[in-house]
Short mmCIF file of C-alpha atoms in Angstrom, two decimals:
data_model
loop_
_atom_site.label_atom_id
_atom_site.label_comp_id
_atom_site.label_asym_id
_atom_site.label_seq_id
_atom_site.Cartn_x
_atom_site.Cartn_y
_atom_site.Cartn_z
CA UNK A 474 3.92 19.05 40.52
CA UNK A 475 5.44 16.32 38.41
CA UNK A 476 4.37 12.96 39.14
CA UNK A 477 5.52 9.48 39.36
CA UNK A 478 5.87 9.17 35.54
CA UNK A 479 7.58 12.41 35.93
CA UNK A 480 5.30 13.90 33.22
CA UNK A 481 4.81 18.05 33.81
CA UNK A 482 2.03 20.36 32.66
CA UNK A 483 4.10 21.68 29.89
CA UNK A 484 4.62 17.94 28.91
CA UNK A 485 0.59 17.52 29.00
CA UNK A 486 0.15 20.74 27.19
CA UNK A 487 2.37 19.26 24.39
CA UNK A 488 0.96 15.98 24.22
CA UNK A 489 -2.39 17.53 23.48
CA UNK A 490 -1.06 20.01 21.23
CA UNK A 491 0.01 17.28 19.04
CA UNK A 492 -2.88 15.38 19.15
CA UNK A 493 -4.72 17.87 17.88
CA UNK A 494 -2.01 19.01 15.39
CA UNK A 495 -1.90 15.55 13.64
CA UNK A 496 -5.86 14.70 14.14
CA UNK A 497 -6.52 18.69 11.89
CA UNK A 498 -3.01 17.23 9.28
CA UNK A 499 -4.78 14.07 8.68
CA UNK A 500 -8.49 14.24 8.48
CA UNK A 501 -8.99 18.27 8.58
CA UNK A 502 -10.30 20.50 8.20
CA UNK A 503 -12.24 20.10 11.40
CA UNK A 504 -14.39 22.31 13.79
CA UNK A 505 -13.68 23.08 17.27
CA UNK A 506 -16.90 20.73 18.27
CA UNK A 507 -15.27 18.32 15.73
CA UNK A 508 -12.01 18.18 17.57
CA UNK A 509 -13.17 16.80 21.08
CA UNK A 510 -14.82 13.57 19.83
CA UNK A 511 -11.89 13.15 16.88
CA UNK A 512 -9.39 13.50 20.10
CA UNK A 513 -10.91 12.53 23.46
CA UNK A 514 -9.97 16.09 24.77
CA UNK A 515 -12.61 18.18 26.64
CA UNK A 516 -14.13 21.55 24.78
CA UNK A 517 -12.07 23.70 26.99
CA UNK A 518 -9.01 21.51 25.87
CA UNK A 519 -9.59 21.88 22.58
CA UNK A 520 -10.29 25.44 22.78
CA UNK A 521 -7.19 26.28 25.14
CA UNK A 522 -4.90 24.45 22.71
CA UNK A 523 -6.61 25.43 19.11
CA UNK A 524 -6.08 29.20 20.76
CA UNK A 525 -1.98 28.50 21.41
CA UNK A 526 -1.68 26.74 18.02
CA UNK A 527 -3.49 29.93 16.23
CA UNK A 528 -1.54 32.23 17.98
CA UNK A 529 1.55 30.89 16.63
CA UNK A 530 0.30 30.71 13.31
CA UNK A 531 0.30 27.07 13.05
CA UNK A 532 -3.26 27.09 12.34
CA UNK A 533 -5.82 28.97 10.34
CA UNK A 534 -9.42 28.81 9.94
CA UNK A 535 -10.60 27.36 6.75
CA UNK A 536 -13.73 28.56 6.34
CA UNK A 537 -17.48 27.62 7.72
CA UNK A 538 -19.67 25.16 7.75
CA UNK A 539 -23.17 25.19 9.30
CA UNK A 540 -24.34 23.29 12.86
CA UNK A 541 -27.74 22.27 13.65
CA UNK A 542 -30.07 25.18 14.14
CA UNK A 543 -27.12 27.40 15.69
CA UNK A 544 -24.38 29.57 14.70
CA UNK A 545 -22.04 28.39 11.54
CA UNK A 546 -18.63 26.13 12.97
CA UNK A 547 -15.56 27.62 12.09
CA UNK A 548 -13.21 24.95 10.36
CA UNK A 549 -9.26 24.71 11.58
CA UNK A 550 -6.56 23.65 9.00
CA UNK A 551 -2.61 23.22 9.43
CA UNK A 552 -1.53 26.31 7.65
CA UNK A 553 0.54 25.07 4.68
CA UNK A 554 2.72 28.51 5.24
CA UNK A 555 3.63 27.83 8.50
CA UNK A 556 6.83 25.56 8.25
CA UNK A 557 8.90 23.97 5.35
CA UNK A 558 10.84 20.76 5.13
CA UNK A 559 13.72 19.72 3.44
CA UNK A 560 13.81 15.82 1.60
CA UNK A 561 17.06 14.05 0.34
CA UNK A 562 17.36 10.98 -1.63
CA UNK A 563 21.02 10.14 -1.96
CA UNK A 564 20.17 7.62 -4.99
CA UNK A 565 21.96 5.53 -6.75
CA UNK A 566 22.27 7.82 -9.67
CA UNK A 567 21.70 10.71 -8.48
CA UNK A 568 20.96 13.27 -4.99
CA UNK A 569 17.55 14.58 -5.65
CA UNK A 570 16.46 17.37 -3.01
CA UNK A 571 13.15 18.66 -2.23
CA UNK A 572 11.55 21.40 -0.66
CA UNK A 573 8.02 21.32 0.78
CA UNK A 574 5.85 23.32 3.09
CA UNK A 575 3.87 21.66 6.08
CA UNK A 576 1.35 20.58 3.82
CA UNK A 577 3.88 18.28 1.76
CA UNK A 578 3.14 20.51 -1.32
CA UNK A 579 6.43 20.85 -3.21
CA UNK A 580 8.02 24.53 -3.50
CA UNK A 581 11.37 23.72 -5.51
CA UNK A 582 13.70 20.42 -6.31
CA UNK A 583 17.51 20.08 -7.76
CA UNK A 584 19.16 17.40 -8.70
CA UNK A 585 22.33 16.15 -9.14
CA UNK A 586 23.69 13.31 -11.37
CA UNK A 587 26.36 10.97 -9.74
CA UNK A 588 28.91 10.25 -12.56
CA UNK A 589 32.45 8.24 -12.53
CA UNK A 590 33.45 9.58 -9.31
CA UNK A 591 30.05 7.84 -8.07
CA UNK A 592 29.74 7.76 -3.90
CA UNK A 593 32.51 9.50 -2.94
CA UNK A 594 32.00 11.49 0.25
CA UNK A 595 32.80 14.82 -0.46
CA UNK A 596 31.32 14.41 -3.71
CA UNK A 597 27.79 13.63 -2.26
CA UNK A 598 27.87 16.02 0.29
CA UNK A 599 29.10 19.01 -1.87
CA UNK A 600 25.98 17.78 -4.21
CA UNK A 601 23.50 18.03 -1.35
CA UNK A 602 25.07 21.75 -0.10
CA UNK A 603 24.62 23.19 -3.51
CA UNK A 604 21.23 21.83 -3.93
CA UNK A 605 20.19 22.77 -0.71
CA UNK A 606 20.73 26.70 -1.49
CA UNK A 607 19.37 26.24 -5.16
CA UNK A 608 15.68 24.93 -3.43
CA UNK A 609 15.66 27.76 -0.70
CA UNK A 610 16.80 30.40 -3.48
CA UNK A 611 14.38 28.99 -5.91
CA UNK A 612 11.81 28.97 -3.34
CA UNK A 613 12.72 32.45 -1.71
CA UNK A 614 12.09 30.62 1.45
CA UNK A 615 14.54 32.29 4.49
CA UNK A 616 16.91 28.72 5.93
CA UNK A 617 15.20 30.13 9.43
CA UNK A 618 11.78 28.66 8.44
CA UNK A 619 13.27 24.92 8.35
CA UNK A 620 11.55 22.35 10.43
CA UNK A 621 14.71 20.35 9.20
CA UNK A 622 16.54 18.31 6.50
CA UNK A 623 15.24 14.84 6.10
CA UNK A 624 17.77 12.97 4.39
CA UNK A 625 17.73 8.87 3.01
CA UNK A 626 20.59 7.08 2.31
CA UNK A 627 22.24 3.80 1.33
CA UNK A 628 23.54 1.52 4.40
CA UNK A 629 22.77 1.29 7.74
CA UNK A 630 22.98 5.20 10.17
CA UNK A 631 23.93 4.74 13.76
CA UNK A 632 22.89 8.28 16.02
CA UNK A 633 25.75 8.99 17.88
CA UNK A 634 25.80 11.63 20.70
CA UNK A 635 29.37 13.28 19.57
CA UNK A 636 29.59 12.93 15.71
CA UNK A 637 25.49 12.79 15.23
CA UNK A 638 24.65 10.75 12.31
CA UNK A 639 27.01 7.95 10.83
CA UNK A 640 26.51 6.27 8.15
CA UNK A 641 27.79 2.35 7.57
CA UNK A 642 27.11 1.89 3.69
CA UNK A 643 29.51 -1.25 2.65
CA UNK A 644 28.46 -1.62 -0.45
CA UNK A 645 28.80 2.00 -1.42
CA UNK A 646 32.56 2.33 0.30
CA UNK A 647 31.30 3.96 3.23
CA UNK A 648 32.85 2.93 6.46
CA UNK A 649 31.55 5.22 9.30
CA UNK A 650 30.78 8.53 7.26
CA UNK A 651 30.01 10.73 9.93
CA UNK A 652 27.49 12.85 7.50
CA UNK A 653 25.95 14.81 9.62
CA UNK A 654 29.01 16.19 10.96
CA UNK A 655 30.01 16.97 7.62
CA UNK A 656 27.08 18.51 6.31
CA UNK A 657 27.45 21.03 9.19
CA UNK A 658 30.72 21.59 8.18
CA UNK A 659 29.84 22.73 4.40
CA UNK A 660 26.09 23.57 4.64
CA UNK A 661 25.94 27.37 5.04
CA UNK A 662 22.14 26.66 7.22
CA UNK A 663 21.58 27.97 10.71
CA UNK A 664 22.77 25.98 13.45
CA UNK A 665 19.55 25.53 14.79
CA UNK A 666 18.15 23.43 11.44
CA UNK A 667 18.00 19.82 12.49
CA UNK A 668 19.34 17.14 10.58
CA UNK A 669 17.48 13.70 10.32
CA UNK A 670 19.18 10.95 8.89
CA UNK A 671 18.19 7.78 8.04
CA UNK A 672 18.20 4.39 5.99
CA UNK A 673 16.39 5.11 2.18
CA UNK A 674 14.38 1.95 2.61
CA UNK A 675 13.07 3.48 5.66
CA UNK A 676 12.23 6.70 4.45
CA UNK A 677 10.31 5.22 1.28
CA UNK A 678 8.51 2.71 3.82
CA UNK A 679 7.62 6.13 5.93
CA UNK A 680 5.72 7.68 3.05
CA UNK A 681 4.17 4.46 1.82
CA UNK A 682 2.87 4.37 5.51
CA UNK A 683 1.74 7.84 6.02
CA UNK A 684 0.56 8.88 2.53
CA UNK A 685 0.73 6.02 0.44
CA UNK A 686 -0.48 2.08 -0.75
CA UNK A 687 0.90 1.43 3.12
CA UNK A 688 -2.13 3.61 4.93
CA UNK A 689 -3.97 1.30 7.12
CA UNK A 690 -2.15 -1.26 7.41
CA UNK A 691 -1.18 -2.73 10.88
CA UNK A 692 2.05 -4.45 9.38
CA UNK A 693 3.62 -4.10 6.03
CA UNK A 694 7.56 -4.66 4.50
CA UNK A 695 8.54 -2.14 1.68
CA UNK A 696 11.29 -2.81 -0.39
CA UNK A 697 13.43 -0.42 -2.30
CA UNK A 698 14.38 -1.82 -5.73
CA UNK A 699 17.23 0.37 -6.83
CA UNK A 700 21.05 -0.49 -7.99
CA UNK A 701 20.72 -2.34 -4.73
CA UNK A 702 17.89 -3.33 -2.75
CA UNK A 703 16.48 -2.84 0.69
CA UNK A 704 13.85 -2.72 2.84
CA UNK A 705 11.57 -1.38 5.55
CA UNK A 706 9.76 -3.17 8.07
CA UNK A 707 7.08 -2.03 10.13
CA UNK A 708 5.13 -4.99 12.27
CA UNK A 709 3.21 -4.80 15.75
CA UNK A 710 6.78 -5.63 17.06
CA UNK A 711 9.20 -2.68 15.48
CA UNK A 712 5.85 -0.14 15.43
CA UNK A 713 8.49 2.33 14.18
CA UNK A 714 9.68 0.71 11.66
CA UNK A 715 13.04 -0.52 10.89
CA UNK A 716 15.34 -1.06 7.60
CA UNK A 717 16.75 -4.29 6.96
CA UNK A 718 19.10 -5.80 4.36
CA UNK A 719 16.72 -7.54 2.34
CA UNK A 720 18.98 -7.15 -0.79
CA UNK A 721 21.05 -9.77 1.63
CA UNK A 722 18.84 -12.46 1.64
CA UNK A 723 20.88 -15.36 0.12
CA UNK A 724 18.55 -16.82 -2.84
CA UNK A 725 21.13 -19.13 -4.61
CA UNK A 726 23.79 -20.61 -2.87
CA UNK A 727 27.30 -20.79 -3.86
CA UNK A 728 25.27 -17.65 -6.93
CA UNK A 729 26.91 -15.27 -8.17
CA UNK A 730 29.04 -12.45 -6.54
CA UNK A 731 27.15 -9.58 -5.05
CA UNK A 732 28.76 -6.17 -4.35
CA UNK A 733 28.75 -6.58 -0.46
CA UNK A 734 31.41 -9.58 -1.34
CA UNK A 735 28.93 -12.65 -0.26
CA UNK A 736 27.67 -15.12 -2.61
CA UNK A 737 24.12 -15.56 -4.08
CA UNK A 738 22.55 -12.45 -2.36
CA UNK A 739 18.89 -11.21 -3.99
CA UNK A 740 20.80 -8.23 -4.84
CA UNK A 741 23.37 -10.03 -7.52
CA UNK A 742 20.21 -10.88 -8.94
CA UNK A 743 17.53 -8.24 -8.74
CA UNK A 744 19.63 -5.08 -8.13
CA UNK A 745 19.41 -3.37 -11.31
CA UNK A 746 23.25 -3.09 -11.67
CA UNK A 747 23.66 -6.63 -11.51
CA UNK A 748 20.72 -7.75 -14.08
CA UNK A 749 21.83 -5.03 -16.37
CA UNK A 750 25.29 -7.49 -15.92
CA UNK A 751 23.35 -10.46 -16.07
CA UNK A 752 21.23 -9.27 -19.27
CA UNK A 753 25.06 -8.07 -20.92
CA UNK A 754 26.47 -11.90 -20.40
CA UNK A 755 23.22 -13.29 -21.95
CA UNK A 756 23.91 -10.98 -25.19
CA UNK A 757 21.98 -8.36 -24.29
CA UNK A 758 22.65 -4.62 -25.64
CA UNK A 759 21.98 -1.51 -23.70
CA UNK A 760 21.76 1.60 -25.62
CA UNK A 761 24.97 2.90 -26.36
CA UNK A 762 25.63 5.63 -23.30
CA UNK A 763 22.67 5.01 -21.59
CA UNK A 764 22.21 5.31 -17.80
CA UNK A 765 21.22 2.32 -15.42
CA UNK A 766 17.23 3.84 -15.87
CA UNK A 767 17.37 4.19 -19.66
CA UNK A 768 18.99 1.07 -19.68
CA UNK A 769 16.66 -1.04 -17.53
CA UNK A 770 14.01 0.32 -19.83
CA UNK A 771 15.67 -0.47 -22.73
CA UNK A 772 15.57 -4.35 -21.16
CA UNK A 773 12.02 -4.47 -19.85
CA UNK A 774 11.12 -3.70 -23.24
CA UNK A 775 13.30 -6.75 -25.24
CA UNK A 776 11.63 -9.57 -26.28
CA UNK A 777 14.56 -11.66 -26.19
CA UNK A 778 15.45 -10.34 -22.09
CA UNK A 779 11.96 -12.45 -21.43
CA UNK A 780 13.51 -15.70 -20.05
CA UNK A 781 16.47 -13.24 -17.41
CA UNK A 782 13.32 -11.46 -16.45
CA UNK A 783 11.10 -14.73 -15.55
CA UNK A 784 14.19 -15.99 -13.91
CA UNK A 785 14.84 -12.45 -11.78
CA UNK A 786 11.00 -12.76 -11.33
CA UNK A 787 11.48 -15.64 -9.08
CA UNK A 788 14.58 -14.44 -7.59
CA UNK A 789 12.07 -12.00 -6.17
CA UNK A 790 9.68 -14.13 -5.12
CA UNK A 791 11.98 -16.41 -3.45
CA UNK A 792 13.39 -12.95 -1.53
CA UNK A 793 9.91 -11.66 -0.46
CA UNK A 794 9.15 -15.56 0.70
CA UNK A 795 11.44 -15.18 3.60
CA UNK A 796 10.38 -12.22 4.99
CA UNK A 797 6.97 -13.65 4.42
CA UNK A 798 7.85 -15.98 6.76
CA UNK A 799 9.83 -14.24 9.07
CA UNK A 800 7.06 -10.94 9.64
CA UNK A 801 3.62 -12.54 8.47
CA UNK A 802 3.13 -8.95 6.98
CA UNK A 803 -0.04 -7.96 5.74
CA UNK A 804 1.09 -5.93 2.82
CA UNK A 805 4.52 -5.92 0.85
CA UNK A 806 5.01 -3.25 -1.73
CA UNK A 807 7.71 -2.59 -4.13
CA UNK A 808 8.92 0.83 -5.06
CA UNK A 809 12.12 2.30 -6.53
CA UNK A 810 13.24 3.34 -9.50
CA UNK A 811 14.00 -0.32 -10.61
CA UNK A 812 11.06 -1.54 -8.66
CA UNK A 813 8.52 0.61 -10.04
CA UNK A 814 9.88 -0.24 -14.06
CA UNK A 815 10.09 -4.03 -13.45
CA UNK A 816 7.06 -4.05 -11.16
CA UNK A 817 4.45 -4.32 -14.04
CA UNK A 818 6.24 -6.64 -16.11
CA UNK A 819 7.43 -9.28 -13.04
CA UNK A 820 4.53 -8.92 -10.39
CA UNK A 821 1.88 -11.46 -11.53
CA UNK A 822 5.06 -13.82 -11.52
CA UNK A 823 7.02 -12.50 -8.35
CA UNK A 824 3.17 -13.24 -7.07
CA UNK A 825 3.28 -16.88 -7.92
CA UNK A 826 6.67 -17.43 -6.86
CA UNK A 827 6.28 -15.84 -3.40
CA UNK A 828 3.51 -17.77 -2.53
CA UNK A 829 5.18 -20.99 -4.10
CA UNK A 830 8.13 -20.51 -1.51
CA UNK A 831 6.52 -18.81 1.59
CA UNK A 832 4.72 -21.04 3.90
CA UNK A 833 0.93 -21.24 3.16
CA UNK A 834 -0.92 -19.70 6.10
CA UNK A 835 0.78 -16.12 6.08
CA UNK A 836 1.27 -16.14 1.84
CA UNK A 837 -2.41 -16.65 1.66
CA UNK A 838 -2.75 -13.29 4.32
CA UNK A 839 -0.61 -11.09 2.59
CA UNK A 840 -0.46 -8.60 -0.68
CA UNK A 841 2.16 -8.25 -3.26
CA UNK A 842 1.61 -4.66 -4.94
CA UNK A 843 3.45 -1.33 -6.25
CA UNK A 844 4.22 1.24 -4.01
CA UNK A 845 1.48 3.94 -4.16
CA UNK A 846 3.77 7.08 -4.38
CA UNK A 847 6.47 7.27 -7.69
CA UNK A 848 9.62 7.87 -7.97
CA UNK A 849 10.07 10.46 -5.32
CA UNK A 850 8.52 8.56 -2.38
CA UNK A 851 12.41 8.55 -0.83
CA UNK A 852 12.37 12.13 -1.11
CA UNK A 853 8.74 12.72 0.61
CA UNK A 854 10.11 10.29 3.59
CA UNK A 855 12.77 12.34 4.19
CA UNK A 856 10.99 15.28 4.31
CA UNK A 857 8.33 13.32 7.13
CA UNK A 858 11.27 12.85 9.08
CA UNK A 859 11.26 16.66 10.32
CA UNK A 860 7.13 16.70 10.14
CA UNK A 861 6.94 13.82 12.53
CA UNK A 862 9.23 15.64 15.14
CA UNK A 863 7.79 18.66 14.54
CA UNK A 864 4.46 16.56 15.65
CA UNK A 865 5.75 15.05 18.36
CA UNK A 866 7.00 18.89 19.24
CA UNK A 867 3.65 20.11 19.53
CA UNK A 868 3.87 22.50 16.34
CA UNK A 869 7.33 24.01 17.94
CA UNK A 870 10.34 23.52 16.28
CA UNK A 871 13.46 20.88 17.98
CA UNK A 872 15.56 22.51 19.85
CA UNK A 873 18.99 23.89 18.84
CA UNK A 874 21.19 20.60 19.42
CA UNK A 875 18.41 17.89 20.04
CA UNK A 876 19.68 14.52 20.86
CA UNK A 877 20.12 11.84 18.17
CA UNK A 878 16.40 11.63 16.98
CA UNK A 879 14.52 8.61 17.40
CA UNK A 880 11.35 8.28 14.61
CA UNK A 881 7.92 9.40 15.88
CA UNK A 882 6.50 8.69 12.47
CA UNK A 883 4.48 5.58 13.46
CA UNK A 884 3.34 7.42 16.16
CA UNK A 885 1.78 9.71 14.53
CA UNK A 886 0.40 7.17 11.75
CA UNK A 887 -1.69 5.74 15.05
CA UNK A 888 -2.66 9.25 15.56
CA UNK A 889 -4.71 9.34 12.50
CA UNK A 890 -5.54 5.11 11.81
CA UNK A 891 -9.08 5.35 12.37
CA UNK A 892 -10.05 2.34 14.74
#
């Protein structure tokens, strides 16, 4: 009988599937007498549902471990084996794809440089169709066994129920890409492999959160230092998270010209394209041919860059003071490409400068660090995108066409917060 919330048993039955599903991801491996404490389920909960999830080979024991005076527990683990997920960073310099199995463990990568012809459409999305078959070939992994493709890009994705996934990325010249659409059009995968698309910023602040210098905290804004630079926000207010255009924040006014056409934005100033510019005007000499990463490096590293990089440093600052101000986080981190080579030369100072501009009470609350994760933390937040349906799910796969999807990863982060 369904009741007034209109919740069924099957709806019950999946709830606790995936409370047990995450509680054995996160903290396992984990007896069956382990289980009903970790989940507030009864024993014959547990049991029922650690008997469904076995049976379809979501599970597998993990060997024993003894009880008090009775018969050895057998432990439960997520079987790594059991599922695979796709990530996607459409970067600034390249489309880097990744292929994992459940237990985020990675089976194969490609990537793909973006030259001259830089973000055009067809360009990107031929990239991420050939590098899609290279990881599943590489892998010998059947398209069939796809929880889905997890994919981060630049701009801001709207869900639409007719053209799924669209994509508004002004400063990269796109103007409603419907990608998913496309992607379905040229990617040979079944029709039944989901597609999740979202912001990049997002998808780096959903690995920070999950599996990264993010775990714990109730609140916390990471930004994405690339080319450009974004961010993700997750607060008590947006418990899923959201991207915003922190690389819009004006921090000079009447500055200099950013690549979204306003003046004075933190990205003319701390976007790696534009303080490789900067650092070029100030006589400055990247290597000859180099890329923006050999050529940020190439910066970091001159003596005579010192004074651009003190004044970038509180360009930063004065950027990560107003969201200070406007989310009283408890944690910001920096990651990126760009991020993660300025971040040891600039954070002491980006420090200083934050808490110089931010209002007292929440600078004195909050940390400035790194991003716990590398280079490929866009990639792994892709691929979470897939996990974290596949959790809210139960341990079943989406259906066929499932409606635009909606991010259950901060669900499942409360899943596992200990309290």
């Amino acid at each position: 009988m369904v009741g007034r919330n209109r919740r069924t048993v099957r709806d019950l039955r999946r709830a606790n599937r995936s409370i047990v599903l995450q509680r054995l991801y996160f903290d396992g491996p984990l007896s069956r007498f382990e289980l009903g404490p970790a989940t507030g389920l009864s024993s014959g909960s547990v049991s029922n549902v650690v008997a469904d999830l076995l049976a379809d080979g979501v599970l597998e024991e993990a060997g024993n471990v003894d009880s008090d005076g009775g018969r050895p527990r057998t432990l439960l683990r997520v079987a790594p084996g059991s599922g695979h997920m796709i990530g996607v960073d459409v970067g600034e310099t390249r489309v880097r794809v990744e292929l994992f199995d459940l237990a985020l463990t990675e089976l194969a990568r490609a990537e793909r440089p973006l030259g001259s012809e830089g973000y055009e459409v067809e360009v990107v999305v031929g990239h991420i169709r050939d590098a899609l078959t290279e990881v599943l070939a590489t892998a010998g992994t059947a398209p069939e066994r796809l929880l889905g493709v997890g994919i981060g890009v630049p701009g801001i994705v709207e869900h639409t129920p007719d053209r799924g996934a669209v994509v508004h990325g002004q400063t990269v010249g796109w103007d409603a890409v419907a990608l998913e659409s496309l992607l379905r059009e040229r990617c040979a995968l079944p029709a039944a492999v989901p597609y999740f698309i979202d912001n990049g910023a997002r998808t780096l602040g959903q690995a920070e959160m999950w599996f990264g210098a993010g775990r714990g905290a109730g609140s916390a804004i990471v930004v994405l230092f690339g080319s450009g630079v974004g961010a993700c926000v997750v607060t008590p207010e947006a418990e899923d998270g959201r991207a915003v255009e922190a690389g819009h924040l004006t921090v000079r006014v009447a500055g200099r010209r950013c690549r979204c056409g306003a003046l004075g934005c933190l990205e003319a100033y701390a976007g790696a394209e534009a303080l490789l510019d900067r650092w070029r005007e100030s006589g400055g000499r990247p290597p000859e041919g180099a890329g923006q990463e050999s050529a940020l490096t190439a910066l970091v590293a001159d003596p005579g860059a010192r004074p651009l990089l003190e004044e970038t440093a509180e360009y930063i600052g004065a950027g990560l003071s107003d969201l200070i101000n406007l989310f009283q986080p408890e944690r910001i981190l920096i990651g990126g490409w760009a991020g993660l080579r300025l971040g040891p030369a600039l954070l002491p100072d980006v420090r200083r400068h934050a808490a110089a501009y931010a209002l007292r009470h929440p600078a004195e609350r909050v940390t400035i660090d790194l991003g716990g994760l590398g280079p490929d933390a866009v990639t792994v937040g892709a691929a979470i995108l897939p996990l974290a349906d596949f959790f809210t799910h139960g341990g079943r796969r989406a259906d066929p066409a499932p409606e635009a999807p909606q991010p259950a990863w901060r669900a499942a982060l409360e899943e596992r917060t200990p309290r």
